[in-house]
């Protein structure tokens, strides 16, 4: 996957875990980004899942626990969505003072066409218990994290109402082909309009819970913090903010006097 990223012209920040951003010139042009040029954000090593034995387990506070194969999911009613994903840390190199995290420039954003099963189609089949409050999504990727004695998985949650309103998708295809391994093969969550941290890759478990989820990537990472009335307020990142980027002329470029065409992208 790392070699493929290099050959595709992605800007590779690290190979383990693989993190690379789309080049700025590649952001200009069509809406949908070819899969090979789509930015990659990982927190752990890419898991190698066997599609023949893969199962999506749906449990917790449900009436009918489910165990779904890739074939089961592909036989369910599907939907196609064009969705822009952006890392919440996109542009982190511009922060002053500097902060911890992957040193993204401005290319940790891309758009693709995703095909999959609406999340609520699966949850409705399982039957949501009246006491359920949030939907917890667990990926197969995991490992050691500072401050934790045991290895953890990548996990995020959505309140049930927001999961329903967000038109979330259990995607098994990207740009008309099976998901590439670096983008979550064989199954990932897509949450339109939310920062990509919510779109859990290599999705293997969905659990309905009766409390706010307090996992590492929800309460210890990916949050906003500010002061209000003398109190420090902290909350997880959720909806994407509107952004725009001038791509031409490029930074520090000297332009001759006269007419000048300015180009850019917005999302």
PDB file of C-alpha atoms in Angstrom:
ATOM      1  CA  UNK A   1       0.000   0.000   0.000  1.00  0.00           C
ATOM      2  CA  UNK A   2       2.865   2.372   0.781  1.00  0.00           C
ATOM      3  CA  UNK A   3       4.578   1.631  -2.534  1.00  0.00           C
ATOM      4  CA  UNK A   4       1.290   2.177  -4.369  1.00  0.00           C
ATOM      5  CA  UNK A   5       0.909   5.537  -2.623  1.00  0.00           C
ATOM      6  CA  UNK A   6       4.391   6.630  -3.660  1.00  0.00           C
ATOM      7  CA  UNK A   7       3.803   5.599  -7.277  1.00  0.00           C
ATOM      8  CA  UNK A   8       0.463   7.458  -7.316  1.00  0.00           C
ATOM      9  CA  UNK A   9       2.179  10.684  -6.250  1.00  0.00           C
ATOM     10  CA  UNK A  10       0.685  10.884  -2.763  1.00  0.00           C
ATOM     11  CA  UNK A  11       2.719  12.822  -0.189  1.00  0.00           C
ATOM     12  CA  UNK A  12       3.763  10.072   2.243  1.00  0.00           C
ATOM     13  CA  UNK A  13       4.282  11.226   5.825  1.00  0.00           C
ATOM     14  CA  UNK A  14       5.000   7.812   7.270  1.00  0.00           C
ATOM     15  CA  UNK A  15       4.838   4.164   6.232  1.00  0.00           C
ATOM     16  CA  UNK A  16       3.862   2.703   9.613  1.00  0.00           C
ATOM     17  CA  UNK A  17       1.099   3.400  10.125  1.00  0.00           C
ATOM     18  CA  UNK A  18       0.560   4.516   6.539  1.00  0.00           C
ATOM     19  CA  UNK A  19      -0.388   8.190   6.363  1.00  0.00           C
ATOM     20  CA  UNK A  20      -0.247  10.174   3.141  1.00  0.00           C
ATOM     21  CA  UNK A  21      -2.041  13.151   1.669  1.00  0.00           C
ATOM     22  CA  UNK A  22      -3.293  14.052  -1.779  1.00  0.00           C
ATOM     23  CA  UNK A  23      -1.080  16.504  -3.639  1.00  0.00           C
ATOM     24  CA  UNK A  24      -2.591  19.972  -3.977  1.00  0.00           C
ATOM     25  CA  UNK A  25      -2.572  19.880  -7.824  1.00  0.00           C
ATOM     26  CA  UNK A  26      -4.597  16.637  -7.682  1.00  0.00           C
ATOM     27  CA  UNK A  27      -7.357  18.404  -5.740  1.00  0.00           C
ATOM     28  CA  UNK A  28      -8.107  20.612  -8.748  1.00  0.00           C
ATOM     29  CA  UNK A  29     -10.243  19.271 -11.569  1.00  0.00           C
ATOM     30  CA  UNK A  30     -13.006  16.722 -11.251  1.00  0.00           C
ATOM     31  CA  UNK A  31     -15.094  16.162  -8.153  1.00  0.00           C
ATOM     32  CA  UNK A  32     -14.394  12.456  -7.599  1.00  0.00           C
ATOM     33  CA  UNK A  33     -10.805  11.587  -6.701  1.00  0.00           C
ATOM     34  CA  UNK A  34      -9.397   8.382  -8.240  1.00  0.00           C
ATOM     35  CA  UNK A  35      -8.907   5.840  -5.446  1.00  0.00           C
ATOM     36  CA  UNK A  36      -5.147   5.716  -5.951  1.00  0.00           C
ATOM     37  CA  UNK A  37      -4.909   9.474  -5.265  1.00  0.00           C
ATOM     38  CA  UNK A  38      -7.305   9.525  -2.281  1.00  0.00           C
ATOM     39  CA  UNK A  39      -5.541  10.523   0.944  1.00  0.00           C
ATOM     40  CA  UNK A  40      -4.869   7.813   3.548  1.00  0.00           C
ATOM     41  CA  UNK A  41      -5.148   8.202   7.341  1.00  0.00           C
ATOM     42  CA  UNK A  42      -4.360   5.277   9.648  1.00  0.00           C
ATOM     43  CA  UNK A  43      -3.652   5.016  13.365  1.00  0.00           C
ATOM     44  CA  UNK A  44      -2.488   1.388  13.330  1.00  0.00           C
ATOM     45  CA  UNK A  45      -1.139  -1.189  10.914  1.00  0.00           C
ATOM     46  CA  UNK A  46      -3.515  -2.084   8.073  1.00  0.00           C
ATOM     47  CA  UNK A  47      -5.350  -5.327   9.001  1.00  0.00           C
ATOM     48  CA  UNK A  48      -5.477  -8.130   6.442  1.00  0.00           C
ATOM     49  CA  UNK A  49      -9.049  -9.461   6.542  1.00  0.00           C
ATOM     50  CA  UNK A  50     -10.182 -12.548   4.645  1.00  0.00           C
ATOM     51  CA  UNK A  51     -13.474 -11.721   2.872  1.00  0.00           C
ATOM     52  CA  UNK A  52     -14.478 -15.409   2.831  1.00  0.00           C
ATOM     53  CA  UNK A  53     -14.550 -15.564   6.642  1.00  0.00           C
ATOM     54  CA  UNK A  54     -15.376 -11.911   7.372  1.00  0.00           C
ATOM     55  CA  UNK A  55     -18.416 -11.183   9.525  1.00  0.00           C
ATOM     56  CA  UNK A  56     -19.979  -7.924  10.645  1.00  0.00           C
ATOM     57  CA  UNK A  57     -21.347  -8.557  14.135  1.00  0.00           C
ATOM     58  CA  UNK A  58     -24.300  -6.396  15.203  1.00  0.00           C
ATOM     59  CA  UNK A  59     -25.169  -6.722  18.880  1.00  0.00           C
ATOM     60  CA  UNK A  60     -25.605  -5.017  22.207  1.00  0.00           C
ATOM     61  CA  UNK A  61     -29.041  -3.524  22.839  1.00  0.00           C
ATOM     62  CA  UNK A  62     -30.790  -5.060  19.849  1.00  0.00           C
ATOM     63  CA  UNK A  63     -33.730  -7.428  19.545  1.00  0.00           C
ATOM     64  CA  UNK A  64     -32.050  -9.719  16.995  1.00  0.00           C
ATOM     65  CA  UNK A  65     -28.222  -9.912  16.950  1.00  0.00           C
ATOM     66  CA  UNK A  66     -26.833 -10.246  13.428  1.00  0.00           C
ATOM     67  CA  UNK A  67     -23.734 -11.828  11.913  1.00  0.00           C
ATOM     68  CA  UNK A  68     -23.414 -10.662   8.303  1.00  0.00           C
ATOM     69  CA  UNK A  69     -21.006 -11.822   5.611  1.00  0.00           C
ATOM     70  CA  UNK A  70     -19.823  -9.666   2.727  1.00  0.00           C
ATOM     71  CA  UNK A  71     -22.248 -11.557   0.497  1.00  0.00           C
ATOM     72  CA  UNK A  72     -25.128 -10.874   2.898  1.00  0.00           C
ATOM     73  CA  UNK A  73     -24.375  -7.163   2.792  1.00  0.00           C
ATOM     74  CA  UNK A  74     -24.081  -7.030  -0.994  1.00  0.00           C
ATOM     75  CA  UNK A  75     -27.490  -8.671  -1.324  1.00  0.00           C
ATOM     76  CA  UNK A  76     -29.166  -5.984   0.788  1.00  0.00           C
ATOM     77  CA  UNK A  77     -30.637  -2.797  -0.732  1.00  0.00           C
ATOM     78  CA  UNK A  78     -27.719  -0.540  -1.649  1.00  0.00           C
ATOM     79  CA  UNK A  79     -27.189   3.167  -2.079  1.00  0.00           C
ATOM     80  CA  UNK A  80     -24.593   5.303  -3.859  1.00  0.00           C
ATOM     81  CA  UNK A  81     -23.311   8.515  -2.304  1.00  0.00           C
ATOM     82  CA  UNK A  82     -20.635  10.989  -3.387  1.00  0.00           C
ATOM     83  CA  UNK A  83     -18.997  12.026  -0.107  1.00  0.00           C
ATOM     84  CA  UNK A  84     -16.011  14.203   0.773  1.00  0.00           C
ATOM     85  CA  UNK A  85     -13.890  12.922   3.654  1.00  0.00           C
ATOM     86  CA  UNK A  86     -11.436  15.170   5.482  1.00  0.00           C
ATOM     87  CA  UNK A  87      -9.133  14.444   8.396  1.00  0.00           C
ATOM     88  CA  UNK A  88      -9.971  16.714  11.327  1.00  0.00           C
ATOM     89  CA  UNK A  89      -6.256  17.567  11.505  1.00  0.00           C
ATOM     90  CA  UNK A  90      -5.999  18.733   7.896  1.00  0.00           C
ATOM     91  CA  UNK A  91      -3.756  21.817   7.795  1.00  0.00           C
ATOM     92  CA  UNK A  92      -2.124  21.027  11.148  1.00  0.00           C
ATOM     93  CA  UNK A  93       1.288  22.247   9.913  1.00  0.00           C
ATOM     94  CA  UNK A  94      -0.168  25.773   9.779  1.00  0.00           C
ATOM     95  CA  UNK A  95      -1.051  25.867  13.482  1.00  0.00           C
ATOM     96  CA  UNK A  96       0.919  28.310  15.613  1.00  0.00           C
ATOM     97  CA  UNK A  97       1.963  27.280  18.194  1.00  0.00           C
ATOM     98  CA  UNK A  98       2.518  23.755  16.796  1.00  0.00           C
ATOM     99  CA  UNK A  99       0.389  20.904  18.132  1.00  0.00           C
ATOM    100  CA  UNK A 100       0.797  17.139  18.322  1.00  0.00           C
ATOM    101  CA  UNK A 101      -0.448  14.898  15.546  1.00  0.00           C
ATOM    102  CA  UNK A 102       0.248  13.990  11.933  1.00  0.00           C
ATOM    103  CA  UNK A 103       1.832  16.982  10.202  1.00  0.00           C
ATOM    104  CA  UNK A 104      -0.688  17.421   7.415  1.00  0.00           C
ATOM    105  CA  UNK A 105      -0.360  20.252   4.960  1.00  0.00           C
ATOM    106  CA  UNK A 106      -3.747  20.803   3.235  1.00  0.00           C
ATOM    107  CA  UNK A 107      -4.154  17.562   1.262  1.00  0.00           C
ATOM    108  CA  UNK A 108      -5.863  15.347   3.860  1.00  0.00           C
ATOM    109  CA  UNK A 109      -9.168  15.665   2.012  1.00  0.00           C
ATOM    110  CA  UNK A 110     -10.660  13.789  -0.957  1.00  0.00           C
ATOM    111  CA  UNK A 111     -14.009  12.927  -2.524  1.00  0.00           C
ATOM    112  CA  UNK A 112     -15.178   9.523  -3.735  1.00  0.00           C
ATOM    113  CA  UNK A 113     -18.288   7.663  -4.825  1.00  0.00           C
ATOM    114  CA  UNK A 114     -19.224   5.104  -2.171  1.00  0.00           C
ATOM    115  CA  UNK A 115     -21.614   2.165  -2.604  1.00  0.00           C
ATOM    116  CA  UNK A 116     -23.036   0.263   0.327  1.00  0.00           C
ATOM    117  CA  UNK A 117     -25.923  -0.578   2.600  1.00  0.00           C
ATOM    118  CA  UNK A 118     -27.644   2.233   4.524  1.00  0.00           C
ATOM    119  CA  UNK A 119     -26.721   1.831   8.192  1.00  0.00           C
ATOM    120  CA  UNK A 120     -30.350   2.084   9.265  1.00  0.00           C
ATOM    121  CA  UNK A 121     -31.264  -0.827   6.985  1.00  0.00           C
ATOM    122  CA  UNK A 122     -29.032  -3.060   9.132  1.00  0.00           C
ATOM    123  CA  UNK A 123     -30.047  -1.509  12.459  1.00  0.00           C
ATOM    124  CA  UNK A 124     -33.735  -1.828  11.636  1.00  0.00           C
ATOM    125  CA  UNK A 125     -33.242  -5.508  10.818  1.00  0.00           C
ATOM    126  CA  UNK A 126     -31.531  -5.990  14.173  1.00  0.00           C
ATOM    127  CA  UNK A 127     -34.242  -4.053  16.003  1.00  0.00           C
ATOM    128  CA  UNK A 128     -33.039  -1.204  18.228  1.00  0.00           C
ATOM    129  CA  UNK A 129     -33.872  -1.677  21.905  1.00  0.00           C
ATOM    130  CA  UNK A 130     -35.698   1.239  23.532  1.00  0.00           C
ATOM    131  CA  UNK A 131     -32.828   1.753  26.009  1.00  0.00           C
ATOM    132  CA  UNK A 132     -30.162   2.200  23.303  1.00  0.00           C
ATOM    133  CA  UNK A 133     -28.682   5.702  23.035  1.00  0.00           C
ATOM    134  CA  UNK A 134     -25.571   5.399  20.850  1.00  0.00           C
ATOM    135  CA  UNK A 135     -24.215   3.223  18.057  1.00  0.00           C
ATOM    136  CA  UNK A 136     -20.619   2.117  18.651  1.00  0.00           C
ATOM    137  CA  UNK A 137     -18.482   1.180  15.636  1.00  0.00           C
ATOM    138  CA  UNK A 138     -15.366  -0.962  16.083  1.00  0.00           C
ATOM    139  CA  UNK A 139     -12.672  -1.485  13.461  1.00  0.00           C
ATOM    140  CA  UNK A 140     -10.336  -4.454  13.120  1.00  0.00           C
ATOM    141  CA  UNK A 141      -7.296  -2.172  13.365  1.00  0.00           C
ATOM    142  CA  UNK A 142      -5.754  -1.750  16.786  1.00  0.00           C
ATOM    143  CA  UNK A 143      -2.613  -1.739  18.877  1.00  0.00           C
ATOM    144  CA  UNK A 144      -0.786  -0.133  21.760  1.00  0.00           C
ATOM    145  CA  UNK A 145      -1.593   3.472  22.700  1.00  0.00           C
ATOM    146  CA  UNK A 146       0.249   5.664  25.197  1.00  0.00           C
ATOM    147  CA  UNK A 147      -1.595   5.827  28.497  1.00  0.00           C
ATOM    148  CA  UNK A 148      -3.352   2.473  28.026  1.00  0.00           C
ATOM    149  CA  UNK A 149      -2.022  -0.762  29.514  1.00  0.00           C
ATOM    150  CA  UNK A 150      -3.851  -2.986  27.031  1.00  0.00           C
ATOM    151  CA  UNK A 151      -4.087  -2.741  23.242  1.00  0.00           C
ATOM    152  CA  UNK A 152      -7.195  -1.003  21.917  1.00  0.00           C
ATOM    153  CA  UNK A 153      -9.180  -0.992  18.687  1.00  0.00           C
ATOM    154  CA  UNK A 154     -10.133   2.060  16.711  1.00  0.00           C
ATOM    155  CA  UNK A 155     -13.646   2.920  17.871  1.00  0.00           C
ATOM    156  CA  UNK A 156     -16.085   5.793  17.478  1.00  0.00           C
ATOM    157  CA  UNK A 157     -19.778   6.241  18.202  1.00  0.00           C
ATOM    158  CA  UNK A 158     -22.769   8.206  16.933  1.00  0.00           C
ATOM    159  CA  UNK A 159     -25.955   9.053  18.827  1.00  0.00           C
ATOM    160  CA  UNK A 160     -28.783   7.047  17.282  1.00  0.00           C
ATOM    161  CA  UNK A 161     -30.652  10.137  16.043  1.00  0.00           C
ATOM    162  CA  UNK A 162     -27.500  11.484  14.381  1.00  0.00           C
ATOM    163  CA  UNK A 163     -26.700   8.100  12.847  1.00  0.00           C
ATOM    164  CA  UNK A 164     -30.165   8.149  11.298  1.00  0.00           C
ATOM    165  CA  UNK A 165     -30.044  11.788  10.148  1.00  0.00           C
ATOM    166  CA  UNK A 166     -26.498  11.575   8.752  1.00  0.00           C
ATOM    167  CA  UNK A 167     -27.519   9.045   6.056  1.00  0.00           C
ATOM    168  CA  UNK A 168     -24.607   6.833   7.156  1.00  0.00           C
ATOM    169  CA  UNK A 169     -23.529   4.061   4.810  1.00  0.00           C
ATOM    170  CA  UNK A 170     -21.843   0.667   5.312  1.00  0.00           C
ATOM    171  CA  UNK A 171     -19.666   0.926   2.210  1.00  0.00           C
ATOM    172  CA  UNK A 172     -18.180  -2.060   0.395  1.00  0.00           C
ATOM    173  CA  UNK A 173     -17.208  -0.270  -2.831  1.00  0.00           C
ATOM    174  CA  UNK A 174     -15.302   2.906  -3.715  1.00  0.00           C
ATOM    175  CA  UNK A 175     -15.456   4.503  -7.159  1.00  0.00           C
ATOM    176  CA  UNK A 176     -17.149   1.433  -8.608  1.00  0.00           C
ATOM    177  CA  UNK A 177     -14.668  -1.142  -7.310  1.00  0.00           C
ATOM    178  CA  UNK A 178     -14.230  -3.101  -4.051  1.00  0.00           C
ATOM    179  CA  UNK A 179     -12.674  -0.969  -1.316  1.00  0.00           C
ATOM    180  CA  UNK A 180      -8.882  -0.817  -1.567  1.00  0.00           C
ATOM    181  CA  UNK A 181      -7.254  -2.374   1.494  1.00  0.00           C
ATOM    182  CA  UNK A 182      -5.897   0.983   2.712  1.00  0.00           C
ATOM    183  CA  UNK A 183      -9.430   2.419   2.627  1.00  0.00           C
ATOM    184  CA  UNK A 184     -11.072  -0.247   4.769  1.00  0.00           C
ATOM    185  CA  UNK A 185     -11.524  -3.447   2.738  1.00  0.00           C
ATOM    186  CA  UNK A 186     -13.879  -5.243   2.905  1.00  0.00           C
ATOM    187  CA  UNK A 187     -16.246  -2.883   4.789  1.00  0.00           C
ATOM    188  CA  UNK A 188     -16.154   0.605   6.243  1.00  0.00           C
ATOM    189  CA  UNK A 189     -18.535   3.189   7.625  1.00  0.00           C
ATOM    190  CA  UNK A 190     -19.133   6.435   5.720  1.00  0.00           C
ATOM    191  CA  UNK A 191     -20.729   9.329   7.629  1.00  0.00           C
ATOM    192  CA  UNK A 192     -21.463  12.171   5.171  1.00  0.00           C
ATOM    193  CA  UNK A 193     -20.767  15.682   6.438  1.00  0.00           C
ATOM    194  CA  UNK A 194     -18.727  14.507   9.443  1.00  0.00           C
ATOM    195  CA  UNK A 195     -14.970  14.576   9.813  1.00  0.00           C
ATOM    196  CA  UNK A 196     -13.503  11.291   8.590  1.00  0.00           C
ATOM    197  CA  UNK A 197     -12.620  10.086  12.084  1.00  0.00           C
ATOM    198  CA  UNK A 198     -16.289   9.038  12.298  1.00  0.00           C
ATOM    199  CA  UNK A 199     -16.016   6.873   9.161  1.00  0.00           C
ATOM    200  CA  UNK A 200     -14.497   3.784  10.795  1.00  0.00           C
ATOM    201  CA  UNK A 201     -12.521   1.532   8.443  1.00  0.00           C
ATOM    202  CA  UNK A 202     -12.257  -2.300   8.474  1.00  0.00           C
ATOM    203  CA  UNK A 203     -15.575  -2.324  10.319  1.00  0.00           C
ATOM    204  CA  UNK A 204     -16.200  -5.633  12.127  1.00  0.00           C
ATOM    205  CA  UNK A 205     -18.560  -4.774  14.996  1.00  0.00           C
ATOM    206  CA  UNK A 206     -21.566  -2.539  15.623  1.00  0.00           C
ATOM    207  CA  UNK A 207     -22.785  -2.370  19.208  1.00  0.00           C
ATOM    208  CA  UNK A 208     -25.836  -0.515  20.522  1.00  0.00           C
ATOM    209  CA  UNK A 209     -25.106   0.983  23.947  1.00  0.00           C
ATOM    210  CA  UNK A 210     -27.099   2.908  26.560  1.00  0.00           C
ATOM    211  CA  UNK A 211     -24.501   5.552  27.477  1.00  0.00           C
ATOM    212  CA  UNK A 212     -22.187   8.116  25.849  1.00  0.00           C
ATOM    213  CA  UNK A 213     -19.106   6.337  24.540  1.00  0.00           C
ATOM    214  CA  UNK A 214     -15.861   7.444  26.196  1.00  0.00           C
ATOM    215  CA  UNK A 215     -13.210   5.665  24.111  1.00  0.00           C
ATOM    216  CA  UNK A 216      -9.710   6.937  23.353  1.00  0.00           C
ATOM    217  CA  UNK A 217     -10.489   8.364  19.898  1.00  0.00           C
ATOM    218  CA  UNK A 218     -13.658  10.029  21.142  1.00  0.00           C
ATOM    219  CA  UNK A 219     -12.675  11.640  24.437  1.00  0.00           C
ATOM    220  CA  UNK A 220      -8.857  11.677  24.483  1.00  0.00           C
ATOM    221  CA  UNK A 221      -8.279  12.560  20.818  1.00  0.00           C
ATOM    222  CA  UNK A 222     -10.183  14.518  18.169  1.00  0.00           C
ATOM    223  CA  UNK A 223     -11.805  17.159  20.338  1.00  0.00           C
ATOM    224  CA  UNK A 224     -12.252  20.914  20.480  1.00  0.00           C
ATOM    225  CA  UNK A 225     -11.429  22.831  23.643  1.00  0.00           C
ATOM    226  CA  UNK A 226     -12.190  26.420  24.608  1.00  0.00           C
ATOM    227  CA  UNK A 227     -13.084  28.543  27.621  1.00  0.00           C
ATOM    228  CA  UNK A 228     -16.611  29.708  28.339  1.00  0.00           C
ATOM    229  CA  UNK A 229     -17.517  31.670  31.485  1.00  0.00           C
ATOM    230  CA  UNK A 230     -14.178  30.709  33.013  1.00  0.00           C
ATOM    231  CA  UNK A 231     -14.791  26.993  32.428  1.00  0.00           C
ATOM    232  CA  UNK A 232     -12.838  24.753  30.041  1.00  0.00           C
ATOM    233  CA  UNK A 233     -15.259  23.164  27.571  1.00  0.00           C
ATOM    234  CA  UNK A 234     -14.302  20.099  25.547  1.00  0.00           C
ATOM    235  CA  UNK A 235     -16.328  18.176  22.971  1.00  0.00           C
ATOM    236  CA  UNK A 236     -15.565  15.678  20.172  1.00  0.00           C
ATOM    237  CA  UNK A 237     -15.208  16.904  16.601  1.00  0.00           C
ATOM    238  CA  UNK A 238     -18.303  16.082  14.569  1.00  0.00           C
ATOM    239  CA  UNK A 239     -19.535  18.066  11.547  1.00  0.00           C
ATOM    240  CA  UNK A 240     -17.067  19.306   8.948  1.00  0.00           C
ATOM    241  CA  UNK A 241     -16.488  23.035   8.669  1.00  0.00           C
ATOM    242  CA  UNK A 242     -16.721  24.809   5.319  1.00  0.00           C
ATOM    243  CA  UNK A 243     -13.234  25.321   3.866  1.00  0.00           C
ATOM    244  CA  UNK A 244     -11.675  26.758   0.722  1.00  0.00           C
ATOM    245  CA  UNK A 245      -8.173  26.728  -0.724  1.00  0.00           C
ATOM    246  CA  UNK A 246      -6.527  28.856  -3.412  1.00  0.00           C
ATOM    247  CA  UNK A 247      -4.379  26.554  -5.540  1.00  0.00           C
ATOM    248  CA  UNK A 248      -3.270  28.915  -8.308  1.00  0.00           C
ATOM    249  CA  UNK A 249      -1.258  31.060  -7.929  1.00  0.00           C
ATOM    250  CA  UNK A 250       0.676  28.905  -5.504  1.00  0.00           C
ATOM    251  CA  UNK A 251       2.101  30.244  -2.219  1.00  0.00           C
ATOM    252  CA  UNK A 252       5.126  32.538  -2.708  1.00  0.00           C
ATOM    253  CA  UNK A 253       4.565  32.581  -6.480  1.00  0.00           C
ATOM    254  CA  UNK A 254       5.471  35.905  -8.094  1.00  0.00           C
ATOM    255  CA  UNK A 255       2.867  36.960 -10.655  1.00  0.00           C
ATOM    256  CA  UNK A 256       3.363  39.607 -13.336  1.00  0.00           C
ATOM    257  CA  UNK A 257       1.258  42.767 -13.206  1.00  0.00           C
ATOM    258  CA  UNK A 258      -1.990  42.533 -15.167  1.00  0.00           C
ATOM    259  CA  UNK A 259      -4.818  40.043 -15.464  1.00  0.00           C
ATOM    260  CA  UNK A 260      -4.515  37.085 -13.137  1.00  0.00           C
ATOM    261  CA  UNK A 261      -6.750  34.002 -13.021  1.00  0.00           C
ATOM    262  CA  UNK A 262      -7.256  32.632  -9.527  1.00  0.00           C
ATOM    263  CA  UNK A 263      -8.280  29.017  -9.089  1.00  0.00           C
ATOM    264  CA  UNK A 264      -9.095  26.926  -6.078  1.00  0.00           C
ATOM    265  CA  UNK A 265     -11.296  24.335  -4.459  1.00  0.00           C
ATOM    266  CA  UNK A 266     -13.921  24.499  -1.737  1.00  0.00           C
ATOM    267  CA  UNK A 267     -15.644  21.819   0.325  1.00  0.00           C
TER     268      UNK A 267
END
